Tab-separated table of C-alpha atoms and ligand atoms in Angstrom:
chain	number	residue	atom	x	y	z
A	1	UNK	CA	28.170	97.340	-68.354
A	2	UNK	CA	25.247	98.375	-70.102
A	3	UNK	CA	22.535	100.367	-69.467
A	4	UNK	CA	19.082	99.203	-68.626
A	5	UNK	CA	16.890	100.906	-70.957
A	6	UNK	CA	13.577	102.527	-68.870
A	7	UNK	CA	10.210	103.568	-70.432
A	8	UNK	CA	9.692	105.679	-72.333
A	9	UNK	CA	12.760	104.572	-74.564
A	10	UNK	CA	11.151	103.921	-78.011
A	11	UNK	CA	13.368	100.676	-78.274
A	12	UNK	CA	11.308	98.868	-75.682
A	13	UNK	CA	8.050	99.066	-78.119
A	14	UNK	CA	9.960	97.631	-81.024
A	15	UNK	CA	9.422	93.996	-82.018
A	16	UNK	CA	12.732	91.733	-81.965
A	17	UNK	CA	14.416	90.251	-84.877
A	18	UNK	CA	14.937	86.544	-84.971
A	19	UNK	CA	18.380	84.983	-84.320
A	20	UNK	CA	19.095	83.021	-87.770
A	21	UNK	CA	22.938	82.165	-86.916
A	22	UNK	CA	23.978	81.389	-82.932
A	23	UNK	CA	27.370	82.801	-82.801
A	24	UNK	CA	29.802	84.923	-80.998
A	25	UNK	CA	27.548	87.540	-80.930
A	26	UNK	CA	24.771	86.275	-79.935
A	27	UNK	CA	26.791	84.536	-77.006
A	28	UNK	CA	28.327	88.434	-76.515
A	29	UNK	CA	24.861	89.301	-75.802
A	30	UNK	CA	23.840	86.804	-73.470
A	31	UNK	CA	26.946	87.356	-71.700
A	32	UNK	CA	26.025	90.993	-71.183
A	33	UNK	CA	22.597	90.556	-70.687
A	34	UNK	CA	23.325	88.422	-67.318
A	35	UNK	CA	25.568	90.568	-66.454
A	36	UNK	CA	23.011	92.850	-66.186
A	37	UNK	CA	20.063	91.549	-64.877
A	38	UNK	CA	22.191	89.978	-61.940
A	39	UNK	CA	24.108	93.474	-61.324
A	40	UNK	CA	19.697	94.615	-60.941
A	41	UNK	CA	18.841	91.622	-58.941
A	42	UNK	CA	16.399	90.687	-61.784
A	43	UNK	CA	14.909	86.945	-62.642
A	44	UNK	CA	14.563	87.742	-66.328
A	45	UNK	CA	15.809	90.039	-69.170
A	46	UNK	CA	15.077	90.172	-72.587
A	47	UNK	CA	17.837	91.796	-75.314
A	48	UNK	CA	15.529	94.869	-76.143
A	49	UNK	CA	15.861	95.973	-72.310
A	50	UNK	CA	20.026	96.660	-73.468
A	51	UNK	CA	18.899	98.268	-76.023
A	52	UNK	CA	19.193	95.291	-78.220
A	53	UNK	CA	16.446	94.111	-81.026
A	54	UNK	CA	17.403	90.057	-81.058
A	55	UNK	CA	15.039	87.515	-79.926
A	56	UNK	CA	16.960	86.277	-77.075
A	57	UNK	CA	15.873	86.003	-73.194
A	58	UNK	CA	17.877	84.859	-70.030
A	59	UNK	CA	15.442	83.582	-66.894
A	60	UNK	CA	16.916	82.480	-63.596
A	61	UNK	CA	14.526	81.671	-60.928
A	62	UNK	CA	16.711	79.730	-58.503
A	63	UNK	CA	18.035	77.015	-61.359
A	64	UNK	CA	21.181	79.243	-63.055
A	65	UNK	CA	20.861	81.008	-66.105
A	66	UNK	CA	18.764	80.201	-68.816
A	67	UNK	CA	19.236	81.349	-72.223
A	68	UNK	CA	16.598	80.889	-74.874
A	69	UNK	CA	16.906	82.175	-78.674
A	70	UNK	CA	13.983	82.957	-81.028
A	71	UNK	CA	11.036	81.613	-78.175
A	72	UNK	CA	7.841	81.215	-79.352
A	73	UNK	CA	4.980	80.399	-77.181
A	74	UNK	CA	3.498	77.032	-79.131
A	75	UNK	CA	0.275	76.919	-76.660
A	76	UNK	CA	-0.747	76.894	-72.954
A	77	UNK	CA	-4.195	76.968	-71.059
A	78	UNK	CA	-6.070	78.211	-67.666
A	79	UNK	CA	-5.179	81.584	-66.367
A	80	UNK	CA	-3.550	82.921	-63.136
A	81	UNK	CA	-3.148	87.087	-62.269
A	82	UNK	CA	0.151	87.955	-59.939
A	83	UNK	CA	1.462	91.144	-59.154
A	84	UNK	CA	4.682	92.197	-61.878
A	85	UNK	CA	7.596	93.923	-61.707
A	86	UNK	CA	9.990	95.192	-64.517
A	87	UNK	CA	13.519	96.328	-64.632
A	88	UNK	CA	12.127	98.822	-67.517
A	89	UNK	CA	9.908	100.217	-65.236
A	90	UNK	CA	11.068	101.211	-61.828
A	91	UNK	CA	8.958	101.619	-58.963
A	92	UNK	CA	5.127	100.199	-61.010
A	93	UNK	CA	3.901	96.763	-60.164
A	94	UNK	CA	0.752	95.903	-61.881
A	95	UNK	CA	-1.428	92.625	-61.706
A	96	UNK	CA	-0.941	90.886	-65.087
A	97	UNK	CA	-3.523	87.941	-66.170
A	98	UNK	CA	-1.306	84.862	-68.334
A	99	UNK	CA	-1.272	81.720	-68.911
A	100	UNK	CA	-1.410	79.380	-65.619
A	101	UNK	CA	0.425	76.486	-68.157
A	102	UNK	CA	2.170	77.005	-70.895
A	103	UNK	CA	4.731	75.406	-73.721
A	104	UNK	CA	7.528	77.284	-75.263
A	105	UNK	CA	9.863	76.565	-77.573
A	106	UNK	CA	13.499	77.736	-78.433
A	107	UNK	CA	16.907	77.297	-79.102
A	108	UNK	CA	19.952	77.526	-76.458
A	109	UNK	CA	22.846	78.940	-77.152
A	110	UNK	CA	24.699	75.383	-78.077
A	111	UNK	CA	21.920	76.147	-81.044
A	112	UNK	CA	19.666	72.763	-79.797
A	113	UNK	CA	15.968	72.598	-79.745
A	114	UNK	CA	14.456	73.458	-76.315
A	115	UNK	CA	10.841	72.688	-75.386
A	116	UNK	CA	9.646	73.836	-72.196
A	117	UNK	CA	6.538	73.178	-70.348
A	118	UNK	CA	6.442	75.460	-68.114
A	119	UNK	CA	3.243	76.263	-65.055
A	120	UNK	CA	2.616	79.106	-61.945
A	121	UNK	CA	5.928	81.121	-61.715
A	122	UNK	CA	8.188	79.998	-63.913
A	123	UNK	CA	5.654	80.021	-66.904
A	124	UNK	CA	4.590	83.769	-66.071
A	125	UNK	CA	8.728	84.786	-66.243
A	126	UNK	CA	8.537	83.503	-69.453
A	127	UNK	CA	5.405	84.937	-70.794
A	128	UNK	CA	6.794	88.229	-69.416
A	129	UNK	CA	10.124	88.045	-71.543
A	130	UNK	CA	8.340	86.880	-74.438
A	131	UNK	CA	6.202	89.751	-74.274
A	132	UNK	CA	9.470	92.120	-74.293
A	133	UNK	CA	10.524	90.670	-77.693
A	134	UNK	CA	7.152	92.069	-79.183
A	135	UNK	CA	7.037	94.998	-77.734
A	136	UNK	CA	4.706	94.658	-74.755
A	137	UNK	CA	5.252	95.905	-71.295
A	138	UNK	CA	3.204	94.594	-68.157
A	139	UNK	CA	1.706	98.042	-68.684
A	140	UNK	CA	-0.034	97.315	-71.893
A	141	UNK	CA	-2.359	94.578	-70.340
A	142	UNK	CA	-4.384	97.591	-68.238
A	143	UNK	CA	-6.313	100.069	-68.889
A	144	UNK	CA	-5.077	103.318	-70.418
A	145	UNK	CA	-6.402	105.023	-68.071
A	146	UNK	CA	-4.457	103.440	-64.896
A	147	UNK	CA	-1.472	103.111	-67.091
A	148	UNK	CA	-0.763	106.863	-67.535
A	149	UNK	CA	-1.637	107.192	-63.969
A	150	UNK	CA	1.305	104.564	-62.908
A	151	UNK	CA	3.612	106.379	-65.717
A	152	UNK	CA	3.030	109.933	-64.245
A	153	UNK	CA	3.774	108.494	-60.266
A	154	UNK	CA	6.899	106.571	-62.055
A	155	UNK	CA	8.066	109.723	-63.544
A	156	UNK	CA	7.339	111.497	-59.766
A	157	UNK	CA	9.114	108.869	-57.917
A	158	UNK	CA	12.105	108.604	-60.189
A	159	UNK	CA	12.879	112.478	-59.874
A	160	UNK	CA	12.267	111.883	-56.029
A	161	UNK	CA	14.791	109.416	-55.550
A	162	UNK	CA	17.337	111.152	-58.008
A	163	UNK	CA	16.968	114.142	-55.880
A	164	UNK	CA	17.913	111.908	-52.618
A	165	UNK	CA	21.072	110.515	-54.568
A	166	UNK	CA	19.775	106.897	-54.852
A	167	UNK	CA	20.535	104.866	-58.048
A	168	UNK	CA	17.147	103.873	-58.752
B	201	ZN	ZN1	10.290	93.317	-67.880
């Protein structure tokens, strides 16, 4: 299985490249992507997390996996803040402001149109994958100043637990 790649890996900053032909490889991907983020207990994954730079993201909140190719976020409105996690960041949970609503649009992996309109949870798990494919972390919406503090007791906690034997 692969690896889940954890900041500060340099892939996780890198913008995604668009999906222009839905094959076997792209399937091969989303394949190994659930695997993955059900193996973590996650809700979400995006490709850059296996170390992967393809527009692709798999969400399942309760409703089986979803798989959505090249999403783009085509507008939204009102704003909620929640606490977030991130499989690419053990142990930080920071309160991120998005979109309360919002409409996305993508491809699945039969290579047919998708448009979601998504609101509260669902939209945020979303918004939080999307962000993955450009680059952005849940750290990047605070300060610097709190974010190197949350990287440094990351770094702390991670050598903690490896010491104990856990698999963090
Ligand atoms: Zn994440």
């Amino acid at each position: 299985m692969d690896n889940i790649r954890i900041y500060p890996d340099p892939i996780l900053r890198k913008k995604a490249q668009p999906i222009e032909n839905i094959d076997g490889r792209v399937k091969d991907v989303a394949g190994r992507m659930a695997a993955v983020m059900y193996a973590n207990k996650g809700i979400g994954l995006a490709a850059p997390q296996i170390g992967i730079l393809s527009r692709i993201l798999i969400v399942d909140i309760g409703e089986g996996c979803n798989v959505l190719i090249n999403p783009e976020i085509v507008g939204g409105e009102g704003e909620s803040v929640m606490e977030e996690g991130c499989l690419s960041l053990p142990t930080i949970e920071v309160s991120v402001k998005r979109m309360e609503k919002v409409f996305i649009r993508g491809r699945n992996l039969e290579g047919k149109d998708v448009n979601l309109e998504l609101f509260g949870f669902p939209g945020r798990v979303y918004q939080h994958e999307i962000d993955h494919l450009n680059g952005i972390l849940i750290i990047h919406h605070i300060s610097r100043l709190k974010r190197e503090l949350l990287i440094k007791r990351m770094v702390k906690d991670l050598k903690h637990s490896q010491k104990k034997g856990s698999i963090l």
